[in-house]
Amino acid sequence: DTLGWIGNYPIEKATASGGADAIVIMGYDYRSATSGVAGSIAPMRSSMYDITDTIAAYKARVPASKLILGVPYYGRAWSTLTDDLHAKNVSGTKYGSSATANYDVARQFAADHGRHYDTAEAVAWTAYKRQTCTKTYGCVTAYRQLYYDDAAALKKKYDLVNSAGLRGIGIWALGYDGTRTELYQAIKDKFITDSGAPTISASSLSTSVISPNGDGRLDTTTAKLTASGLVKWGYKVQPLIGSSLGSSIRSGSQTGKSPSFTWNGRKSDGTRAANGRYRLSLWVADASDNRSSRAWTVTVDTKAPTVTTSRGLGFFSPDGNGHNDTTRLAWTSSQGLHGTVRILDRSGTSRRLWTFDERSSWATTWTGRNDAGTILPDGRYTFRVNGRDRAGNLKIVDKSILIDRTIKLHKWSDYSFDPRDGQTSRMTVSLRRSARVTVTIYLGSTRIRRIWTDKALAAGSHGWTWNGKTSGGTYVKAGTYRVVVLATSTYGTTRWTKSVRIQVH
């Protein structure tokens, strides 16, 4: 046996192989007759060294299974000048010396004078007046404060024994409870028919979304608990149907004190659980099968999201002439994604990169420049969205985009003229390279005249003069006409539209 103060006891050697099976800690007499204030002789928590400190100090040096906590079946009384909790100790010749009292005696004093309970130190106490008469001081009256461990106080110590995993308790001393039975009942309640569930001090889930498709990314999730006082643990997986729980699809249990379960998204029969939400729970149980548990919601998602991309006209001409110099790139997704947007050339080399965190939409205006800020050469490129949802499901969507500066210029000498007064307007189309060109005049969506049809033109400027007539030779009516130039080169087809107004005075 050892004192509550660990001192220089060689407890490691004393409990080594061939030594003692366990240490009985004398968990009492933390306050003595000469203590400054009245209070518990075995405080659970206090400003002074206490039972909790003792257990921590011993457990730091030897296993908890080698420790037995001795508890007091007695209390101590002090003389005090007031009946306040933890009043100053004035015990001595004048007011009466401090004295111990067995449990059965202490309990009767509390029954006669009123029981109080100090929740901080976890101890019962009572106070009453007593007269002391001596030759030196005559007869003086002071308070007596008596602190003792009753069933409630001892249960707090037993909870600590269980939560700390100690070997058990010892009692100083058997018989101090007389014929009373409540202290035996306290032992039964905490060690034989314990109704206190194990205490969970920590819990974690590695991920709340899994995609058990075998790609090595978020295929599983692991739930863990840290708890004291347990002898076995188990797990259960149930589908969440709205706010209700369905029947278990996976469960199990085992002995041990390290609860950890990794779910691979499979049912008990090995088949994969359907996409949806599930309740994953871990429980721990003590020797009396009192249980505590933690639960998490886990989403099974093996379906890649739906991603829709969009980009301007499918072509643009970043030459700084103010016409189709940029293009709008955008995408939307049915789920949040994280990943990249790239512009790839025909060889698959990345020429422009954007990254994005979790989001369901994205857009930018691209100027045709690469990551270094240089405008890319004409040609066909791929606008690629590469993203993963929270479950790690991959979605890649490609869309073709053309950079083509074949049409350098499309203009008219007069954008408003009256052909009936003999006025005309000359159209000029300048090409950077040879192309087959089609030019069409529209009024609204109605085609009025085809100027060139797939006409082969060399690089340079080409013109055509319009007299305001249809191909049949009749004047068109007044209005705003749309002139569309289509140029098809080795890279693809681009378009440039201008408006011309016919006036009639």
Short mmCIF file of C-alpha atoms in Angstrom, two decimals:
data_model
loop_
_atom_site.label_atom_id
_atom_site.label_comp_id
_atom_site.label_asym_id
_atom_site.label_seq_id
_atom_site.Cartn_x
_atom_site.Cartn_y
_atom_site.Cartn_z
CA ASP A 1 0.00 0.00 0.00
CA THR A 2 1.06 3.59 -0.70
CA LEU A 3 -0.01 7.08 0.25
CA GLY A 4 -1.99 9.35 -2.04
CA TRP A 5 1.23 11.35 -2.52
CA ILE A 6 3.36 9.11 -4.70
CA GLY A 7 6.63 10.33 -3.18
CA ASN A 8 9.68 8.22 -4.00
CA TYR A 9 7.99 4.84 -3.97
CA PRO A 10 9.77 2.51 -6.48
CA ILE A 11 6.41 1.37 -7.84
CA GLU A 12 7.72 0.25 -11.24
CA LYS A 13 10.14 -2.22 -9.65
CA ALA A 14 7.68 -3.19 -6.93
CA THR A 15 5.12 -4.32 -9.53
CA ALA A 16 7.57 -5.82 -12.02
CA SER A 17 7.61 -9.53 -12.86
CA GLY A 18 7.89 -11.49 -9.61
CA GLY A 19 6.75 -8.49 -7.57
CA ALA A 20 3.36 -7.35 -6.32
CA ASP A 21 0.23 -7.85 -8.42
CA ALA A 22 -1.13 -4.42 -7.56
CA ILE A 23 -0.77 -1.29 -5.45
CA VAL A 24 -3.45 -0.20 -2.96
CA ILE A 25 -3.47 3.60 -2.92
CA MET A 26 -4.54 5.05 0.42
CA GLY A 27 -6.94 7.57 -1.09
CA TYR A 28 -7.68 9.45 2.15
CA ASP A 29 -6.16 11.70 4.82
CA TYR A 30 -5.54 14.46 2.28
CA ARG A 31 -6.67 16.71 5.15
CA SER A 32 -5.61 15.99 8.71
CA ALA A 33 -6.37 17.39 12.16
CA THR A 34 -4.07 20.38 11.50
CA SER A 35 -5.44 21.36 8.07
CA GLY A 36 -6.05 25.08 7.60
CA VAL A 37 -9.71 24.66 6.66
CA ALA A 38 -12.31 21.98 7.09
CA GLY A 39 -13.14 19.81 4.11
CA SER A 40 -13.02 16.38 2.53
CA ILE A 41 -10.28 13.98 3.60
CA ALA A 42 -10.46 12.52 0.07
CA PRO A 43 -11.43 15.37 -2.30
CA MET A 44 -12.22 14.46 -5.90
CA ARG A 45 -11.36 17.98 -7.11
CA SER A 46 -9.96 20.85 -5.09
CA SER A 47 -7.39 23.64 -5.10
CA MET A 48 -5.07 21.29 -3.23
CA TYR A 49 -3.70 17.92 -4.32
CA ASP A 50 -6.67 15.58 -4.79
CA ILE A 51 -7.80 12.09 -5.81
CA THR A 52 -7.83 12.98 -9.53
CA ASP A 53 -4.22 14.20 -9.31
CA THR A 54 -3.23 11.01 -7.50
CA ILE A 55 -4.68 8.70 -10.14
CA ALA A 56 -3.02 10.68 -12.94
CA ALA A 57 0.35 10.55 -11.18
CA TYR A 58 0.21 6.79 -10.59
CA LYS A 59 -1.09 5.98 -14.09
CA ALA A 60 1.82 7.91 -15.56
CA ARG A 61 4.17 5.33 -14.08
CA VAL A 62 2.37 1.97 -13.94
CA PRO A 63 -0.57 0.42 -15.82
CA ALA A 64 -4.04 1.24 -14.51
CA SER A 65 -4.68 -2.50 -14.09
CA LYS A 66 -2.15 -2.53 -11.24
CA LEU A 67 -3.88 0.20 -9.23
CA ILE A 68 -6.51 -0.23 -6.48
CA LEU A 69 -8.02 2.92 -4.99
CA GLY A 70 -8.57 2.79 -1.22
CA VAL A 71 -11.66 4.76 -0.15
CA PRO A 72 -12.60 5.98 3.37
CA TYR A 73 -15.55 4.62 5.29
CA TYR A 74 -14.95 7.38 7.82
CA GLY A 75 -14.83 11.18 8.01
CA ARG A 76 -13.28 13.92 10.09
CA ALA A 77 -14.72 16.73 12.22
CA TRP A 78 -13.09 20.10 12.95
CA SER A 79 -14.00 23.00 15.21
CA THR A 80 -14.81 26.19 13.31
CA LEU A 81 -16.13 29.64 14.18
CA THR A 82 -18.77 29.61 11.38
CA ASP A 83 -20.92 27.05 9.65
CA ASP A 84 -19.74 28.16 6.17
CA LEU A 85 -18.43 25.54 3.75
CA HIS A 86 -14.69 25.07 4.24
CA ALA A 87 -14.59 27.30 7.30
CA LYS A 88 -11.26 27.99 9.02
CA ASN A 89 -10.07 25.23 11.37
CA VAL A 90 -9.78 26.39 15.01
CA SER A 91 -9.53 22.92 16.53
CA GLY A 92 -7.50 22.61 19.71
CA THR A 93 -7.66 22.77 23.49
CA LYS A 94 -10.00 25.76 23.58
CA TYR A 95 -12.68 24.74 21.06
CA GLY A 96 -12.14 21.00 20.93
CA SER A 97 -9.71 18.86 18.96
CA SER A 98 -10.34 17.45 15.51
CA ALA A 99 -11.53 13.86 15.47
CA THR A 100 -12.47 11.09 13.05
CA ALA A 101 -15.92 9.53 12.86
CA ASN A 102 -16.86 6.20 11.32
CA TYR A 103 -19.48 6.28 8.57
CA ASP A 104 -22.37 5.08 10.74
CA VAL A 105 -21.64 7.77 13.32
CA ALA A 106 -21.09 10.54 10.74
CA ARG A 107 -24.30 9.68 8.94
CA GLN A 108 -26.30 9.95 12.15
CA PHE A 109 -24.85 13.40 12.88
CA ALA A 110 -25.90 14.48 9.37
CA ALA A 111 -29.37 13.05 9.93
CA ASP A 112 -29.66 14.97 13.21
CA HIS A 113 -28.25 18.32 12.02
CA GLY A 114 -28.87 18.39 8.27
CA ARG A 115 -26.84 16.87 5.43
CA HIS A 116 -25.11 19.13 2.92
CA TYR A 117 -23.11 18.16 -0.18
CA ASP A 118 -20.04 19.84 -1.66
CA THR A 119 -20.21 19.13 -5.41
CA ALA A 120 -16.66 20.37 -6.06
CA GLU A 121 -14.89 18.01 -3.64
CA ALA A 122 -17.73 15.46 -3.89
CA VAL A 123 -18.25 14.99 -0.15
CA ALA A 124 -21.16 15.04 2.32
CA TRP A 125 -20.93 17.32 5.35
CA THR A 126 -22.86 18.72 8.27
CA ALA A 127 -22.37 21.53 10.81
CA TYR A 128 -23.65 21.92 14.35
CA LYS A 129 -22.83 23.86 17.53
CA ARG A 130 -20.96 22.27 20.44
CA GLN A 131 -19.89 23.60 23.80
CA THR A 132 -16.40 22.84 25.13
CA CYS A 133 -15.48 23.44 28.77
CA THR A 134 -11.88 23.60 30.09
CA LYS A 135 -10.21 25.03 33.25
CA THR A 136 -8.18 27.36 31.09
CA TYR A 137 -10.90 28.81 28.86
CA GLY A 138 -14.06 27.99 30.68
CA CYS A 139 -17.04 26.99 28.55
CA VAL A 140 -16.95 28.20 24.91
CA THR A 141 -19.26 27.41 22.03
CA ALA A 142 -18.06 26.80 18.45
CA TYR A 143 -19.26 24.98 15.37
CA ARG A 144 -18.23 21.47 14.48
CA GLN A 145 -17.99 20.68 10.78
CA LEU A 146 -17.98 17.01 9.88
CA TYR A 147 -17.05 15.86 6.34
CA TYR A 148 -17.50 12.24 5.30
CA ASP A 149 -17.96 10.08 2.20
CA ASP A 150 -21.52 8.81 1.87
CA ALA A 151 -22.94 6.69 -0.99
CA ALA A 152 -23.16 9.67 -3.37
CA ALA A 153 -19.54 10.67 -2.70
CA LEU A 154 -18.22 7.13 -3.03
CA LYS A 155 -20.05 6.61 -6.34
CA LYS A 156 -18.11 9.56 -7.76
CA LYS A 157 -14.89 7.79 -6.82
CA TYR A 158 -16.16 4.54 -8.30
CA ASP A 159 -16.96 6.34 -11.56
CA LEU A 160 -13.34 7.53 -11.64
CA VAL A 161 -12.11 3.98 -10.99
CA ASN A 162 -14.19 2.69 -13.93
CA SER A 163 -13.37 5.51 -16.34
CA ALA A 164 -9.64 5.30 -15.55
CA GLY A 165 -9.67 1.50 -15.93
CA LEU A 166 -8.28 0.81 -12.44
CA ARG A 167 -8.18 -2.70 -11.02
CA GLY A 168 -10.77 -1.91 -8.34
CA ILE A 169 -11.26 -0.45 -4.85
CA GLY A 170 -10.21 -1.13 -1.29
CA ILE A 171 -12.01 0.06 1.87
CA TRP A 172 -10.74 1.55 5.15
CA ALA A 173 -12.25 -0.09 6.90
CA LEU A 174 -14.78 -2.89 6.63
CA GLY A 175 -17.34 -2.59 9.41
CA TYR A 176 -17.15 1.22 9.73
CA ASP A 177 -20.61 1.34 8.16
CA GLY A 178 -22.11 -0.64 11.05
CA THR A 179 -25.36 -2.30 10.09
CA ARG A 180 -26.20 0.14 7.30
CA THR A 181 -26.44 -1.22 3.73
CA GLU A 182 -26.30 1.84 1.40
CA LEU A 183 -22.53 1.66 0.93
CA TYR A 184 -22.78 -1.96 -0.21
CA GLN A 185 -25.50 -0.85 -2.58
CA ALA A 186 -23.17 1.79 -4.02
CA ILE A 187 -20.62 -0.94 -4.79
CA LYS A 188 -23.31 -3.04 -6.42
CA ASP A 189 -24.59 -0.12 -8.48
CA LYS A 190 -21.16 0.75 -9.88
CA PHE A 191 -19.33 -2.56 -10.09
CA ILE A 192 -21.96 -5.28 -10.25
CA THR A 193 -25.03 -3.77 -11.93
CA ASP A 194 -23.36 -0.63 -13.26
CA SER A 195 -25.83 1.61 -15.05
CA GLY A 196 -23.23 4.17 -16.11
CA ALA A 197 -22.36 3.80 -19.79
CA PRO A 198 -18.74 4.04 -21.02
CA THR A 199 -17.50 7.59 -21.51
CA ILE A 200 -16.63 8.55 -25.08
CA SER A 201 -13.84 11.13 -25.09
CA ALA A 202 -13.20 11.39 -28.83
CA SER A 203 -14.72 10.27 -32.13
CA SER A 204 -13.91 10.77 -35.80
CA LEU A 205 -14.94 9.86 -39.34
CA SER A 206 -12.35 10.01 -42.10
CA THR A 207 -14.82 11.12 -44.81
CA SER A 208 -18.58 11.60 -45.01
CA VAL A 209 -18.71 10.80 -48.76
CA ILE A 210 -17.41 7.62 -50.39
CA SER A 211 -17.32 6.27 -53.94
CA PRO A 212 -16.67 2.51 -53.61
CA ASN A 213 -15.90 1.93 -57.30
CA GLY A 214 -12.41 0.50 -56.84
CA ASP A 215 -10.49 3.43 -58.29
CA GLY A 216 -8.50 3.86 -55.08
CA ARG A 217 -10.03 7.25 -54.33
CA LEU A 218 -12.44 7.59 -51.38
CA ASP A 219 -13.39 3.92 -51.67
CA THR A 220 -13.82 3.63 -47.89
CA THR A 221 -14.47 5.61 -44.73
CA THR A 222 -13.18 4.84 -41.23
CA ALA A 223 -15.05 5.59 -38.01
CA LYS A 224 -13.16 5.61 -34.71
CA LEU A 225 -13.97 6.10 -31.02
CA THR A 226 -11.92 6.59 -27.90
CA ALA A 227 -13.78 5.50 -24.78
CA SER A 228 -13.10 4.37 -21.22
CA GLY A 229 -14.74 1.55 -19.33
CA LEU A 230 -15.56 -0.58 -22.38
CA VAL A 231 -14.99 -4.28 -22.93
CA LYS A 232 -16.52 -4.63 -26.41
CA TRP A 233 -17.70 -2.54 -29.33
CA GLY A 234 -19.64 -2.86 -32.54
CA TYR A 235 -20.91 -1.10 -35.64
CA LYS A 236 -24.07 -0.80 -37.72
CA VAL A 237 -24.90 0.64 -41.15
CA GLN A 238 -28.50 1.60 -41.98
CA PRO A 239 -29.97 3.41 -44.99
CA LEU A 240 -31.46 6.85 -44.36
CA ILE A 241 -34.90 7.12 -45.93
CA GLY A 242 -35.91 10.71 -45.50
CA SER A 243 -35.65 11.24 -41.75
CA SER A 244 -36.23 7.53 -40.99
CA LEU A 245 -33.76 4.67 -40.63
CA GLY A 246 -34.08 1.50 -42.66
CA SER A 247 -33.05 -2.01 -41.65
CA SER A 248 -29.37 -2.67 -41.02
CA ILE A 249 -27.37 -3.72 -44.09
CA ARG A 250 -24.10 -4.29 -42.21
CA SER A 251 -23.32 -4.89 -38.54
CA GLY A 252 -20.89 -6.64 -36.24
CA SER A 253 -19.19 -6.60 -32.84
CA GLN A 254 -16.00 -7.72 -31.17
CA THR A 255 -14.20 -7.59 -27.83
CA GLY A 256 -11.45 -5.05 -27.33
CA LYS A 257 -10.90 -1.44 -26.42
CA SER A 258 -9.96 0.13 -29.77
CA PRO A 259 -13.20 0.73 -31.71
CA SER A 260 -12.40 1.31 -35.39
CA PHE A 261 -14.50 0.26 -38.38
CA THR A 262 -13.72 0.81 -42.04
CA TRP A 263 -16.75 0.62 -44.33
CA ASN A 264 -16.14 -0.15 -47.98
CA GLY A 265 -19.69 0.63 -49.09
CA ARG A 266 -20.66 -3.05 -49.12
CA LYS A 267 -23.58 -4.87 -47.56
CA SER A 268 -23.20 -7.97 -45.38
CA ASP A 269 -23.52 -10.21 -48.45
CA GLY A 270 -20.66 -8.40 -50.20
CA THR A 271 -22.77 -6.55 -52.75
CA ARG A 272 -22.33 -2.82 -53.11
CA ALA A 273 -24.82 -0.56 -51.36
CA ALA A 274 -26.94 1.63 -53.62
CA ASN A 275 -26.10 5.28 -53.98
CA GLY A 276 -27.69 7.32 -51.19
CA ARG A 277 -27.33 8.37 -47.56
CA TYR A 278 -26.57 5.96 -44.72
CA ARG A 279 -26.26 6.15 -40.95
CA LEU A 280 -22.97 4.63 -39.74
CA SER A 281 -22.83 4.13 -35.98
CA LEU A 282 -20.23 2.81 -33.54
CA TRP A 283 -21.18 1.64 -30.07
CA VAL A 284 -19.17 0.65 -27.01
CA ALA A 285 -20.31 -1.44 -24.06
CA ASP A 286 -19.02 -2.19 -20.56
CA ALA A 287 -19.15 -5.50 -18.72
CA SER A 288 -22.79 -4.86 -17.80
CA ASP A 289 -23.59 -4.08 -21.45
CA ASN A 290 -24.27 -0.42 -20.73
CA ARG A 291 -23.72 1.31 -24.05
CA SER A 292 -22.67 4.62 -25.53
CA SER A 293 -22.56 5.38 -29.24
CA ARG A 294 -21.71 7.90 -31.94
CA ALA A 295 -23.31 8.12 -35.39
CA TRP A 296 -22.43 9.79 -38.68
CA THR A 297 -24.17 10.30 -42.01
CA VAL A 298 -22.25 8.79 -44.93
CA THR A 299 -23.20 9.36 -48.55
CA VAL A 300 -22.43 6.64 -51.11
CA ASP A 301 -21.95 8.23 -54.52
CA THR A 302 -20.49 6.35 -57.49
CA LYS A 303 -22.15 8.43 -60.19
CA ALA A 304 -20.17 11.11 -61.94
CA PRO A 305 -21.94 14.48 -62.10
CA THR A 306 -23.56 15.91 -65.22
CA VAL A 307 -21.44 18.72 -66.63
CA THR A 308 -22.56 21.08 -69.40
CA THR A 309 -20.04 23.32 -71.14
CA SER A 310 -20.51 26.36 -73.37
CA ARG A 311 -18.29 28.68 -75.35
CA GLY A 312 -19.07 31.73 -77.52
CA LEU A 313 -19.52 31.00 -81.24
CA GLY A 314 -17.09 28.10 -81.25
CA PHE A 315 -14.47 30.34 -82.87
CA PHE A 316 -12.89 33.71 -82.25
CA SER A 317 -10.26 35.96 -83.72
CA PRO A 318 -7.94 37.48 -81.10
CA ASP A 319 -6.23 39.99 -83.40
CA GLY A 320 -7.19 43.19 -81.62
CA ASN A 321 -9.48 44.54 -84.34
CA GLY A 322 -12.45 44.66 -81.98
CA HIS A 323 -14.33 41.84 -83.70
CA ASN A 324 -14.63 38.48 -81.89
CA ASP A 325 -11.38 39.19 -80.00
CA THR A 326 -12.48 37.11 -76.98
CA THR A 327 -14.71 34.17 -76.24
CA ARG A 328 -16.75 33.23 -73.20
CA LEU A 329 -15.94 29.83 -71.62
CA ALA A 330 -18.31 28.38 -69.03
CA TRP A 331 -19.55 25.19 -67.42
CA THR A 332 -22.24 24.12 -64.96
CA SER A 333 -22.47 20.89 -62.95
CA SER A 334 -25.20 18.95 -61.18
CA GLN A 335 -22.84 18.64 -58.18
CA GLY A 336 -19.96 20.59 -56.70
CA LEU A 337 -16.63 19.93 -58.41
CA HIS A 338 -12.97 20.71 -57.89
CA GLY A 339 -10.40 20.43 -60.64
CA THR A 340 -9.06 22.21 -63.71
CA VAL A 341 -10.06 23.87 -66.97
CA ARG A 342 -7.49 23.60 -69.75
CA ILE A 343 -6.99 24.67 -73.34
CA LEU A 344 -5.24 21.85 -75.20
CA ASP A 345 -3.66 22.00 -78.63
CA ARG A 346 -3.98 19.22 -81.20
CA SER A 347 -1.08 17.30 -79.64
CA GLY A 348 -2.83 17.33 -76.25
CA THR A 349 -0.37 19.79 -74.73
CA SER A 350 -1.87 22.16 -72.17
CA ARG A 351 -1.56 25.77 -73.34
CA ARG A 352 -3.80 27.49 -70.77
CA LEU A 353 -4.75 26.35 -67.27
CA TRP A 354 -7.30 27.47 -64.68
CA THR A 355 -7.89 25.68 -61.37
CA PHE A 356 -11.04 25.80 -59.27
CA ASP A 357 -12.13 24.69 -55.81
CA GLU A 358 -15.49 23.19 -54.89
CA ARG A 359 -18.17 24.84 -57.04
CA SER A 360 -21.07 23.99 -59.35
CA SER A 361 -20.41 26.61 -62.04
CA TRP A 362 -17.52 28.53 -63.56
CA ALA A 363 -16.99 31.07 -66.32
CA THR A 364 -14.27 33.27 -67.77
CA THR A 365 -13.55 35.44 -70.80
CA TRP A 366 -10.57 34.05 -72.69
CA THR A 367 -8.41 36.34 -74.78
CA GLY A 368 -6.66 33.54 -76.67
CA ARG A 369 -3.48 33.83 -74.64
CA ASN A 370 -1.48 30.97 -73.14
CA ASP A 371 -0.18 30.77 -69.58
CA ALA A 372 2.81 32.94 -70.54
CA GLY A 373 0.53 35.67 -71.90
CA THR A 374 1.26 35.02 -75.58
CA ILE A 375 -1.60 34.79 -78.07
CA LEU A 376 -1.85 31.27 -79.44
CA PRO A 377 -1.53 30.60 -83.18
CA ASP A 378 -4.57 29.88 -85.32
CA GLY A 379 -5.86 26.37 -85.10
CA ARG A 380 -8.28 23.97 -83.52
CA TYR A 381 -8.09 23.64 -79.71
CA THR A 382 -9.92 21.69 -77.02
CA PHE A 383 -11.69 23.37 -74.11
CA ARG A 384 -11.52 20.65 -71.41
CA VAL A 385 -13.22 20.54 -68.00
CA ASN A 386 -11.63 17.96 -65.68
CA GLY A 387 -13.34 17.78 -62.28
CA ARG A 388 -14.11 15.48 -59.40
CA ASP A 389 -17.06 15.65 -57.04
CA ARG A 390 -16.80 15.24 -53.25
CA ALA A 391 -16.85 11.48 -53.65
CA GLY A 392 -13.93 11.59 -56.08
CA ASN A 393 -15.99 10.65 -59.15
CA LEU A 394 -14.23 11.95 -62.24
CA LYS A 395 -15.93 13.86 -65.06
CA ILE A 396 -14.11 15.05 -68.18
CA VAL A 397 -15.95 17.08 -70.81
CA ASP A 398 -14.33 18.36 -74.03
CA LYS A 399 -15.55 20.97 -76.43
CA SER A 400 -13.82 22.12 -79.60
CA ILE A 401 -12.87 25.77 -80.03
CA LEU A 402 -11.28 27.48 -83.04
CA ILE A 403 -8.83 30.37 -83.11
CA ASP A 404 -8.97 31.73 -86.67
CA ARG A 405 -7.85 35.17 -87.82
CA THR A 406 -8.45 34.46 -91.53
CA ILE A 407 -10.89 37.39 -91.89
CA LYS A 408 -8.82 40.47 -91.15
CA LEU A 409 -11.46 43.03 -92.12
CA HIS A 410 -15.06 43.32 -93.29
CA LYS A 411 -16.30 46.84 -94.00
CA TRP A 412 -18.57 48.88 -96.28
CA SER A 413 -17.79 52.24 -97.82
CA ASP A 414 -21.25 53.48 -96.81
CA TYR A 415 -23.34 51.80 -94.15
CA SER A 416 -26.42 53.77 -95.23
CA PHE A 417 -27.28 54.68 -98.82
CA ASP A 418 -30.23 55.26 -101.24
CA PRO A 419 -29.81 53.17 -104.41
CA ARG A 420 -32.77 54.89 -106.06
CA ASP A 421 -30.70 58.07 -106.11
CA GLY A 422 -27.93 56.12 -107.86
CA GLN A 423 -25.95 55.58 -104.67
CA THR A 424 -23.89 52.41 -104.10
CA SER A 425 -21.73 50.99 -101.30
CA ARG A 426 -18.61 48.90 -101.70
CA MET A 427 -17.90 45.94 -99.46
CA THR A 428 -14.27 45.07 -98.69
CA VAL A 429 -13.17 41.74 -97.24
CA SER A 430 -9.51 41.37 -96.27
CA LEU A 431 -8.05 37.90 -95.74
CA ARG A 432 -4.82 36.89 -94.01
CA ARG A 433 -4.70 33.62 -95.93
CA SER A 434 -6.48 32.02 -98.84
CA ALA A 435 -9.99 30.80 -98.14
CA ARG A 436 -13.26 29.85 -99.76
CA VAL A 437 -15.66 32.69 -99.03
CA THR A 438 -19.44 32.90 -99.03
CA VAL A 439 -21.19 36.27 -98.63
CA THR A 440 -24.95 36.49 -98.12
CA ILE A 441 -27.33 39.40 -97.56
CA TYR A 442 -30.31 38.87 -95.22
CA LEU A 443 -33.33 40.89 -94.18
CA GLY A 444 -34.19 39.37 -90.85
CA SER A 445 -33.93 35.64 -91.51
CA THR A 446 -34.84 35.92 -95.21
CA ARG A 447 -32.02 35.60 -97.67
CA ILE A 448 -32.08 38.50 -100.14
CA ARG A 449 -28.97 37.91 -102.22
CA ARG A 450 -25.97 35.60 -102.39
CA ILE A 451 -22.86 37.62 -103.41
CA TRP A 452 -20.21 34.88 -103.42
CA THR A 453 -20.76 31.20 -102.97
CA ASP A 454 -17.75 29.26 -101.75
CA LYS A 455 -15.53 31.48 -103.84
CA ALA A 456 -11.81 30.78 -103.72
CA LEU A 457 -9.98 33.97 -102.74
CA ALA A 458 -6.30 34.56 -102.11
CA ALA A 459 -4.85 36.41 -99.14
CA GLY A 460 -5.43 40.15 -99.47
CA SER A 461 -8.36 42.53 -100.02
CA HIS A 462 -11.39 41.72 -102.16
CA GLY A 463 -14.33 43.91 -102.94
CA TRP A 464 -17.85 43.99 -104.32
CA THR A 465 -20.17 46.93 -104.95
CA TRP A 466 -23.87 46.72 -104.16
CA ASN A 467 -26.37 48.85 -106.01
CA GLY A 468 -29.21 47.95 -103.68
CA LYS A 469 -30.75 45.40 -106.03
CA THR A 470 -31.54 41.74 -105.72
CA SER A 471 -29.88 39.21 -107.99
CA GLY A 472 -33.02 39.53 -110.16
CA GLY A 473 -32.31 43.23 -110.73
CA THR A 474 -35.09 44.78 -108.61
CA TYR A 475 -34.50 47.28 -105.84
CA VAL A 476 -34.81 45.96 -102.33
CA LYS A 477 -37.12 47.77 -99.96
CA ALA A 478 -35.88 50.17 -97.31
CA GLY A 479 -34.53 48.56 -94.15
CA THR A 480 -31.48 47.28 -92.29
CA TYR A 481 -29.77 44.34 -93.97
CA ARG A 482 -27.39 41.86 -92.42
CA VAL A 483 -24.36 40.88 -94.52
CA VAL A 484 -22.69 37.64 -93.39
CA VAL A 485 -19.19 36.68 -94.54
CA LEU A 486 -18.18 33.03 -94.08
CA ALA A 487 -14.52 32.17 -94.71
CA THR A 488 -13.39 28.55 -94.70
CA SER A 489 -9.62 28.09 -94.49
CA THR A 490 -7.41 25.14 -93.62
CA TYR A 491 -8.26 25.76 -89.96
CA GLY A 492 -12.04 25.94 -90.18
CA THR A 493 -14.89 28.35 -90.83
CA THR A 494 -15.25 31.81 -89.31
CA ARG A 495 -17.92 34.43 -89.72
CA TRP A 496 -18.15 38.22 -89.70
CA THR A 497 -21.46 40.05 -89.84
CA LYS A 498 -22.06 43.72 -90.74
CA SER A 499 -25.26 45.73 -91.11
CA VAL A 500 -26.07 47.94 -94.11
CA ARG A 501 -29.10 50.28 -94.26
CA ILE A 502 -31.05 50.92 -97.44
CA GLN A 503 -32.80 54.30 -97.43
CA VAL A 504 -35.56 55.56 -99.70
CA HIS A 505 -36.17 59.35 -99.82
#
